[in-house]
mmCIF file with all atom_site columns, C-alpha atoms in Angstrom:
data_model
loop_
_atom_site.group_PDB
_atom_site.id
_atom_site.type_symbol
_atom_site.label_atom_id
_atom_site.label_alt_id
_atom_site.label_comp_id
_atom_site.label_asym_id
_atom_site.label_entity_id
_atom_site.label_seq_id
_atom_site.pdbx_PDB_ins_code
_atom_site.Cartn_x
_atom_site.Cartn_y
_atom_site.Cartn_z
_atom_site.occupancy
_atom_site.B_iso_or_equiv
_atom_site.pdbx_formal_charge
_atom_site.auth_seq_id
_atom_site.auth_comp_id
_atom_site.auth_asym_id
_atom_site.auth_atom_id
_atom_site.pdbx_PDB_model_num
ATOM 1   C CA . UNK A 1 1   ? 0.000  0.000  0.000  1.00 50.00 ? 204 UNK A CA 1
ATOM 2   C CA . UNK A 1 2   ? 1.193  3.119  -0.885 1.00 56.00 ? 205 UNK A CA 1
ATOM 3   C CA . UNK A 1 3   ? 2.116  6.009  1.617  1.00 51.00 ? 206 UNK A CA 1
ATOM 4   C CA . UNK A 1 4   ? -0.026 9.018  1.392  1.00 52.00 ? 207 UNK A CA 1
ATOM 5   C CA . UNK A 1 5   ? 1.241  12.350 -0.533 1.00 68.00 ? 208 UNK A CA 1
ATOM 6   C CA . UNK A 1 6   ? 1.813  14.267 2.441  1.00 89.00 ? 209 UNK A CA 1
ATOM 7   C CA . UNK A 1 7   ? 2.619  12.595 6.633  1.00 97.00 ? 210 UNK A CA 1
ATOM 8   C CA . UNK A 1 8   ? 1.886  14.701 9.701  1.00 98.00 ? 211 UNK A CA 1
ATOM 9   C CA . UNK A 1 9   ? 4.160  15.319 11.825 1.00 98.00 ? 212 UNK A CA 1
ATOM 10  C CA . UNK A 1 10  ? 2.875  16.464 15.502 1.00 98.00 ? 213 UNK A CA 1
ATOM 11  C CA . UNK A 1 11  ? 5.066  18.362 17.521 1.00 98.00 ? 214 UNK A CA 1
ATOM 12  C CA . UNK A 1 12  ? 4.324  19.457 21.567 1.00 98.00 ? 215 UNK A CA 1
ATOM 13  C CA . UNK A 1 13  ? 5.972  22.200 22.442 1.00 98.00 ? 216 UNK A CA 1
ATOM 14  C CA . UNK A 1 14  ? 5.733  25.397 24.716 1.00 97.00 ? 217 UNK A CA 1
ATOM 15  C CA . UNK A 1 15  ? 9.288  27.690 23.750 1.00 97.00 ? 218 UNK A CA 1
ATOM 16  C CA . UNK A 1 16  ? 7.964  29.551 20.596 1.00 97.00 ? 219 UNK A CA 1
ATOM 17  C CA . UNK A 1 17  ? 11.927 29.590 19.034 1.00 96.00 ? 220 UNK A CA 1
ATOM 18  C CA . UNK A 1 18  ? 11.758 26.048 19.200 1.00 97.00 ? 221 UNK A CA 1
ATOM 19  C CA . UNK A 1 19  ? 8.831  25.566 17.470 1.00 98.00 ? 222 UNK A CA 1
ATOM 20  C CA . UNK A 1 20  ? 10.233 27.911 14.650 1.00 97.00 ? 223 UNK A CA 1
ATOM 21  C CA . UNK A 1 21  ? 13.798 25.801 14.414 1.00 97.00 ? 224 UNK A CA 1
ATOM 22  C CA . UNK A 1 22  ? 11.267 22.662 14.193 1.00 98.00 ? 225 UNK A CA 1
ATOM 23  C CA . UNK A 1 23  ? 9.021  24.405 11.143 1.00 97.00 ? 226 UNK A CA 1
ATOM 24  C CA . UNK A 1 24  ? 12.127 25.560 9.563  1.00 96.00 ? 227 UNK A CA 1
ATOM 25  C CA . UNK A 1 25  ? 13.339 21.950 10.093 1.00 96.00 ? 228 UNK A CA 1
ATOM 26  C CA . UNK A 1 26  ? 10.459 20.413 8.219  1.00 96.00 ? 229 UNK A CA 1
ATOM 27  C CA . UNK A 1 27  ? 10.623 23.291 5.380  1.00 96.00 ? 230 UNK A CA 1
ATOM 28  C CA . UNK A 1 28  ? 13.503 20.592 4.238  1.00 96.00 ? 231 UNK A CA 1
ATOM 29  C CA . UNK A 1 29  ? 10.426 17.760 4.245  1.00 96.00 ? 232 UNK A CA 1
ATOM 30  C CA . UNK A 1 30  ? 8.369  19.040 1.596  1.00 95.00 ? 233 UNK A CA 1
ATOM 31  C CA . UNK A 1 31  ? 6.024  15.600 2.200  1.00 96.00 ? 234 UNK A CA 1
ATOM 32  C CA . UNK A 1 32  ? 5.721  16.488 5.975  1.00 97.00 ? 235 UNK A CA 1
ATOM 33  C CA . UNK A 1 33  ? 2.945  18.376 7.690  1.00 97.00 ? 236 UNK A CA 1
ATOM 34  C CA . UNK A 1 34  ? 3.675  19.377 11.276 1.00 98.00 ? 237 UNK A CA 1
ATOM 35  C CA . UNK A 1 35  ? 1.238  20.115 13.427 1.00 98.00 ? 238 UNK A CA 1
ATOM 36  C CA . UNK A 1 36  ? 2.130  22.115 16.796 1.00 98.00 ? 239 UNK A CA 1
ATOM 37  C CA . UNK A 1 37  ? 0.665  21.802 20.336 1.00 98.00 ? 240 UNK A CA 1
ATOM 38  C CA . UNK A 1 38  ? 1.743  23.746 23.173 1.00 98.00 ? 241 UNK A CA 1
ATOM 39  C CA . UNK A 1 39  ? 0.418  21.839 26.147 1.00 98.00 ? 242 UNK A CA 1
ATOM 40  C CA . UNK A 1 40  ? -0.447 18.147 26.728 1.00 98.00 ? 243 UNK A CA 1
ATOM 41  C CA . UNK A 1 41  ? -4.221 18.759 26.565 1.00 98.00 ? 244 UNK A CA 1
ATOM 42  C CA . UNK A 1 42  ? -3.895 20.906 23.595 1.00 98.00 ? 245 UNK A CA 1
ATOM 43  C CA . UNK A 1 43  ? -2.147 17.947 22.026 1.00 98.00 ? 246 UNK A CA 1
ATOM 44  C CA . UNK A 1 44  ? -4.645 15.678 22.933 1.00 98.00 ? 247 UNK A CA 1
ATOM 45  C CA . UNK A 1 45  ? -7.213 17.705 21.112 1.00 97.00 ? 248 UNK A CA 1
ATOM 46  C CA . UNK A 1 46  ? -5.811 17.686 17.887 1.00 97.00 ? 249 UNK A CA 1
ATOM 47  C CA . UNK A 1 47  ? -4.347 14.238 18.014 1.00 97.00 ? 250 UNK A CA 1
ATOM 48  C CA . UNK A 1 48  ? -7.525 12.897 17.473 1.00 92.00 ? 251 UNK A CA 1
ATOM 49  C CA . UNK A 1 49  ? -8.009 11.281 14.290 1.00 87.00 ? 252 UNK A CA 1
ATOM 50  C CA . UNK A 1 50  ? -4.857 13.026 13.146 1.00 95.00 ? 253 UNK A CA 1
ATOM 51  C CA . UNK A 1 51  ? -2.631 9.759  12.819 1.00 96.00 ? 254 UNK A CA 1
ATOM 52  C CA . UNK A 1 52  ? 0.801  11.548 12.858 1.00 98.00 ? 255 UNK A CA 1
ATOM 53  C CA . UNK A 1 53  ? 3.880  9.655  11.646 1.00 98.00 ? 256 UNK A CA 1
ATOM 54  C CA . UNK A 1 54  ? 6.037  10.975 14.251 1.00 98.00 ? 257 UNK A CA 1
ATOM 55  C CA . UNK A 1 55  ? 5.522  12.375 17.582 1.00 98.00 ? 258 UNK A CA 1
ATOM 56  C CA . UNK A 1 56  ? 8.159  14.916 19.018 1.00 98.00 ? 259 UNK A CA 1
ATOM 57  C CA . UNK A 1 57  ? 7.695  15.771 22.721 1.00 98.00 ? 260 UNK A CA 1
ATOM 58  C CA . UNK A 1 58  ? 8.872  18.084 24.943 1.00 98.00 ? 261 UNK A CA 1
ATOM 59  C CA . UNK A 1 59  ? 9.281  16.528 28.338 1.00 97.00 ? 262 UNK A CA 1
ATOM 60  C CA . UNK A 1 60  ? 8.787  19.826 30.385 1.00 96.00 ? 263 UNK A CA 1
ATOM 61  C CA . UNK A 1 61  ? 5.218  20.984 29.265 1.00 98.00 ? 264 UNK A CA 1
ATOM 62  C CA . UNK A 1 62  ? 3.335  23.362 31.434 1.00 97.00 ? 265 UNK A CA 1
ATOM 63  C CA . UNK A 1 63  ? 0.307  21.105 32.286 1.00 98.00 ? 266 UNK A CA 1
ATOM 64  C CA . UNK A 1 64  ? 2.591  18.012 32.398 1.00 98.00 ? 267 UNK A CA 1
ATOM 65  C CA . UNK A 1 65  ? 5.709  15.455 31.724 1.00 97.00 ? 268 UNK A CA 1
ATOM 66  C CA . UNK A 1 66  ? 6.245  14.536 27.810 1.00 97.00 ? 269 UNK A CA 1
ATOM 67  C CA . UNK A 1 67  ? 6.346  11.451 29.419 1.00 97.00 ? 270 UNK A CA 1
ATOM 68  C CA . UNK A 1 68  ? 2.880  11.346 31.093 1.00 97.00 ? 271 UNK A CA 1
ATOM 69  C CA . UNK A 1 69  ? 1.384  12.654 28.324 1.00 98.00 ? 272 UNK A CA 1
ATOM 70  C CA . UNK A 1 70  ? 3.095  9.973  25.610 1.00 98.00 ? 273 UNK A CA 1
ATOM 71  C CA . UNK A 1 71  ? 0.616  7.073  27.092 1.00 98.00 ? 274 UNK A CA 1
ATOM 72  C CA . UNK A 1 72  ? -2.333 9.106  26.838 1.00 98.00 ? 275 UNK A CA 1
ATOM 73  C CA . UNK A 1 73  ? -1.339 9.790  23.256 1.00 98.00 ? 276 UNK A CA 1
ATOM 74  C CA . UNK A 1 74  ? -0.711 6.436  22.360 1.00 97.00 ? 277 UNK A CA 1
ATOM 75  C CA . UNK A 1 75  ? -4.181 4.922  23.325 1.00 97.00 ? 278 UNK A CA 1
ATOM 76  C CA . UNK A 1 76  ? -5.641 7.545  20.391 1.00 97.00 ? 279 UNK A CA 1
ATOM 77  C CA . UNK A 1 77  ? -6.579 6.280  17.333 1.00 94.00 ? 280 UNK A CA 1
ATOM 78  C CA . UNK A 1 78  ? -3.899 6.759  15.003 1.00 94.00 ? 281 UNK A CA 1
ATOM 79  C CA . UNK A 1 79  ? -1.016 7.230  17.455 1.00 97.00 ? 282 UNK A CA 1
ATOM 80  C CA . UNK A 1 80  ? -0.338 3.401  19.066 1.00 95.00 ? 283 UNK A CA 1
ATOM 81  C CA . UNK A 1 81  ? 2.739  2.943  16.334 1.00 95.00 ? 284 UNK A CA 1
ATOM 82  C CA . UNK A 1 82  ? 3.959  6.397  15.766 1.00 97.00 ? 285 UNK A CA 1
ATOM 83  C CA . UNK A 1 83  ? 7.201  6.281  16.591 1.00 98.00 ? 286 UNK A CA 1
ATOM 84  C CA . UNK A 1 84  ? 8.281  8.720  19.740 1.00 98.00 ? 287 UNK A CA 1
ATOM 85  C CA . UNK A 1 85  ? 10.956 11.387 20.373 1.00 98.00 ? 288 UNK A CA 1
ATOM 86  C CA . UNK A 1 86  ? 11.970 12.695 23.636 1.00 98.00 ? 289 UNK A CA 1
ATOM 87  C CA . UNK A 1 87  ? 12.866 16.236 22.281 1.00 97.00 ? 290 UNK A CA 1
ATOM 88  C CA . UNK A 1 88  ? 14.568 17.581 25.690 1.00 96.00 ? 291 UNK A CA 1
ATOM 89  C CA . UNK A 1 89  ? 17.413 19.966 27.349 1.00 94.00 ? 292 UNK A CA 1
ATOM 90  C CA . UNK A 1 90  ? 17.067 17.283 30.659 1.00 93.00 ? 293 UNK A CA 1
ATOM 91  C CA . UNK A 1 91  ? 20.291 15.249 29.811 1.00 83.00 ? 294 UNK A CA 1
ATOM 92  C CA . UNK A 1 92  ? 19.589 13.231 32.291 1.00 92.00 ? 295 UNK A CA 1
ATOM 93  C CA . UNK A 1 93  ? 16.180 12.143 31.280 1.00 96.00 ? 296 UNK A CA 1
ATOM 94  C CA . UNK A 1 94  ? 16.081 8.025  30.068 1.00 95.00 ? 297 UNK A CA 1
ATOM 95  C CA . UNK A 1 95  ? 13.571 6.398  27.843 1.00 95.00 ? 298 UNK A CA 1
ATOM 96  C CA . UNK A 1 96  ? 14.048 3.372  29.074 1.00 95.00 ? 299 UNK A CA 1
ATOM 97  C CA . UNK A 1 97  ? 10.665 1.889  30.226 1.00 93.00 ? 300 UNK A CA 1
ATOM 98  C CA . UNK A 1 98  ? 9.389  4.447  28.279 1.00 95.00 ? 301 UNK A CA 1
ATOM 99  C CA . UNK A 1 99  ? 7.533  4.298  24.719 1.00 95.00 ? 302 UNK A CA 1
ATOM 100 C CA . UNK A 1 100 ? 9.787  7.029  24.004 1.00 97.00 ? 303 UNK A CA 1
ATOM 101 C CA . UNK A 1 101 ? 12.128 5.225  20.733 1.00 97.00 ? 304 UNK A CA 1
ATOM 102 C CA . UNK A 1 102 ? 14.754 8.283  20.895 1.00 97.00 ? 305 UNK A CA 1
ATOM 103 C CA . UNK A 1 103 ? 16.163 11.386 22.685 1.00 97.00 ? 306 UNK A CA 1
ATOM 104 C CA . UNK A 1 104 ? 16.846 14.348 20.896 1.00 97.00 ? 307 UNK A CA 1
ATOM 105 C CA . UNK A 1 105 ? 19.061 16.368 23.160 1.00 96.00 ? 308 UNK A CA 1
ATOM 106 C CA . UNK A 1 106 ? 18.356 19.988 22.741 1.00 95.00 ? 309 UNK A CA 1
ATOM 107 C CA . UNK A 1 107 ? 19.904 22.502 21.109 1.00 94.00 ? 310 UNK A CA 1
ATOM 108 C CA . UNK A 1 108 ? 18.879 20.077 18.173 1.00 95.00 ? 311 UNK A CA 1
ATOM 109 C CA . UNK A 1 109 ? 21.650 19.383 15.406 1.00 95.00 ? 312 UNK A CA 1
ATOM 110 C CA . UNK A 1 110 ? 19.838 20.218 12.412 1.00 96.00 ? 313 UNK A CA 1
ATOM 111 C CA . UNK A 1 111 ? 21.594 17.615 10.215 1.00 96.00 ? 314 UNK A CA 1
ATOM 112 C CA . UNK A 1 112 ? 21.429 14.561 12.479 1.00 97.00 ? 315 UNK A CA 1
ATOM 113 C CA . UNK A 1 113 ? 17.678 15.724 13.379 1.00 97.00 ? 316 UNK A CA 1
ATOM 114 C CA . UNK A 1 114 ? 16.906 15.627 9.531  1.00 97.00 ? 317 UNK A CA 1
ATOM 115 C CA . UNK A 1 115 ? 18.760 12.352 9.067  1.00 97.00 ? 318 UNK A CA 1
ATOM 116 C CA . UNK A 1 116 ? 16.955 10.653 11.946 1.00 97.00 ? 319 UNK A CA 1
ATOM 117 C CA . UNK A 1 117 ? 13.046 12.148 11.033 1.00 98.00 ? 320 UNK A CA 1
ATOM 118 C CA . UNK A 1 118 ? 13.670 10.555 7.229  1.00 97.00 ? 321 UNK A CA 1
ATOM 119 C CA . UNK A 1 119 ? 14.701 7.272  9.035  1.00 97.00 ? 322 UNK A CA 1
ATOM 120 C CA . UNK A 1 120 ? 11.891 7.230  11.482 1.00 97.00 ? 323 UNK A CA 1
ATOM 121 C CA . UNK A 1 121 ? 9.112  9.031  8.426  1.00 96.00 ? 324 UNK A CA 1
ATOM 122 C CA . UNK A 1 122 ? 10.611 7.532  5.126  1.00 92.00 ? 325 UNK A CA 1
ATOM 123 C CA . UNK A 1 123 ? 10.452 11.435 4.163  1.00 89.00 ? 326 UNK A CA 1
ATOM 124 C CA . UNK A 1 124 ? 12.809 12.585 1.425  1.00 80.00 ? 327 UNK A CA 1
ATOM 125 C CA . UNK A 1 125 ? 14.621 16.235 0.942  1.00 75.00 ? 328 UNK A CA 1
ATOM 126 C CA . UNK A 1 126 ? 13.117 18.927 -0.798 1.00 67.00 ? 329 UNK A CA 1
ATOM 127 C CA . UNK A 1 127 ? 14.683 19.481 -4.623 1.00 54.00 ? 330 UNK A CA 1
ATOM 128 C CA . UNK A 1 128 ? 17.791 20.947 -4.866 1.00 52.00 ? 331 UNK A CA 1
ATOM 129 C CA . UNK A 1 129 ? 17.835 24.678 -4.733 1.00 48.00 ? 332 UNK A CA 1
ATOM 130 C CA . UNK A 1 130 ? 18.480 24.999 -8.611 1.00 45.00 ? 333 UNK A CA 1
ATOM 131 C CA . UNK A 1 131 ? 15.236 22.639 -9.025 1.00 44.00 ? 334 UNK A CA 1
ATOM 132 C CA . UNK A 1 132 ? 12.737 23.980 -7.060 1.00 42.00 ? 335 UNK A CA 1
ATOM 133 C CA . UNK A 1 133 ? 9.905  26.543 -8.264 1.00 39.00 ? 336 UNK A CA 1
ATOM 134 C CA . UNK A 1 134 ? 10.123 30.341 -7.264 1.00 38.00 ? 337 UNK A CA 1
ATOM 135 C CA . UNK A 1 135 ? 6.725  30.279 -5.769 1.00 40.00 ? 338 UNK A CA 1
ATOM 136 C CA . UNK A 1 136 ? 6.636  30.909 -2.126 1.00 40.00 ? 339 UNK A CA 1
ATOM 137 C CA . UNK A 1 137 ? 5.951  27.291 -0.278 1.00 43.00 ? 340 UNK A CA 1
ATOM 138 C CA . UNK A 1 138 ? 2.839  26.786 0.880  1.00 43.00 ? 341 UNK A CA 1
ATOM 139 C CA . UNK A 1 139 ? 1.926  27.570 4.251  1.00 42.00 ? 342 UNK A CA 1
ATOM 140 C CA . UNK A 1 140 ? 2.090  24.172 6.487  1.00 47.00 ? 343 UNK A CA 1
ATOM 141 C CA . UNK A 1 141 ? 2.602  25.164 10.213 1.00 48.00 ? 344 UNK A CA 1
ATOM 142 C CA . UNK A 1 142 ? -0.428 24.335 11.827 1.00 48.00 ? 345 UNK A CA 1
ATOM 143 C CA . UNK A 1 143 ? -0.268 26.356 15.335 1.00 48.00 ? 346 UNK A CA 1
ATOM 144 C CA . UNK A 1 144 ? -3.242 26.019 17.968 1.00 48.00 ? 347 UNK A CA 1
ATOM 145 C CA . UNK A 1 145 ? -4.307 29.230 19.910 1.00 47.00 ? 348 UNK A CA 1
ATOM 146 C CA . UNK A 1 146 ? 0.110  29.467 21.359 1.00 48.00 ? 349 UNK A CA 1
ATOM 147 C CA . UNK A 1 147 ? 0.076  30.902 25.009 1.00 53.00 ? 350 UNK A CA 1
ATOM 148 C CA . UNK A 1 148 ? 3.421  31.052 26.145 1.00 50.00 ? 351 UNK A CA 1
ATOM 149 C CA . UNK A 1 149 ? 3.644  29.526 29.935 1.00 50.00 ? 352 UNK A CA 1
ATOM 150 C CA . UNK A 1 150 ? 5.871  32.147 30.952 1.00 49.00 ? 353 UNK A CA 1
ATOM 151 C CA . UNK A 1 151 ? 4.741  34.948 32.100 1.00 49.00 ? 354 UNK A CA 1
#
């Protein structure tokens, strides 16, 4: 069976810069959709009926753990076999016992983190510079309402 056109990608997150690195990450993924919560529950909201390739989560959300919310995700419809990725500054965090399959230690390194989501999507790269159109791409961040949790 044939993989759809275009994946989602969903991606929980609270920092607004790293949301931006992560869009301008997937810019490279032309077949890739990502899709942006900032909290757990916001996440669990528009996971449903989503069925995202990949999940990327922070761990320190400010209504809970990544890891607290990755269960919760994973008995959705459509998210049981996406595979996982810790996307974290805690170093010290360890997805063992966890159904976490990587850590991404932040600050991300673009490369690697480009290498790893075609592994884990079976994406490809955009065209080469000299091959792709002079149209403006289209617009494929989708952000929920974003609150910051900082003050």
């Amino acid at each position: 069976m044939p993989k759809p056109a275009r994946q989602t990608v969903l991606y929980v997150e609270d920092h607004p810069v790293n949301v931006l690195l992560m869009a301008a990450v997937l810019e490279r993924r032309p077949d890739l959709d990502l899709v942006v919560a900032n909290t757990g529950a916001e996440a669990l909201r528009l996971a449903e009926g989503l069925s995202p390739v990949l999940l990327l989560l922070d761990l320190g959300l400010p209504d809970c753990h990544g890891s607290e919310l990755l269960p919760r995700l994973r008995a959705l419809p459509g998210c049981a076999s996406a595979p996982a990725v810790a996307v974290t500054a805690d170093a010290d965090f360890e997805i063992e016992g966890t159904s976490f399959c990587e850590l991404w230690p932040k600050p991300l390194v673009i490369d690697q983190v480009l290498q790893r989501i075609d592994t884990l999507t079976g994406s490809t790269a955009a065209a080469p510079p000299s091959q792709r159109s002079f149209a403006p791409p289209p617009a494929r961040l989708a952000l929920a309402s974003f609150e910051p949790a900082w003050p």
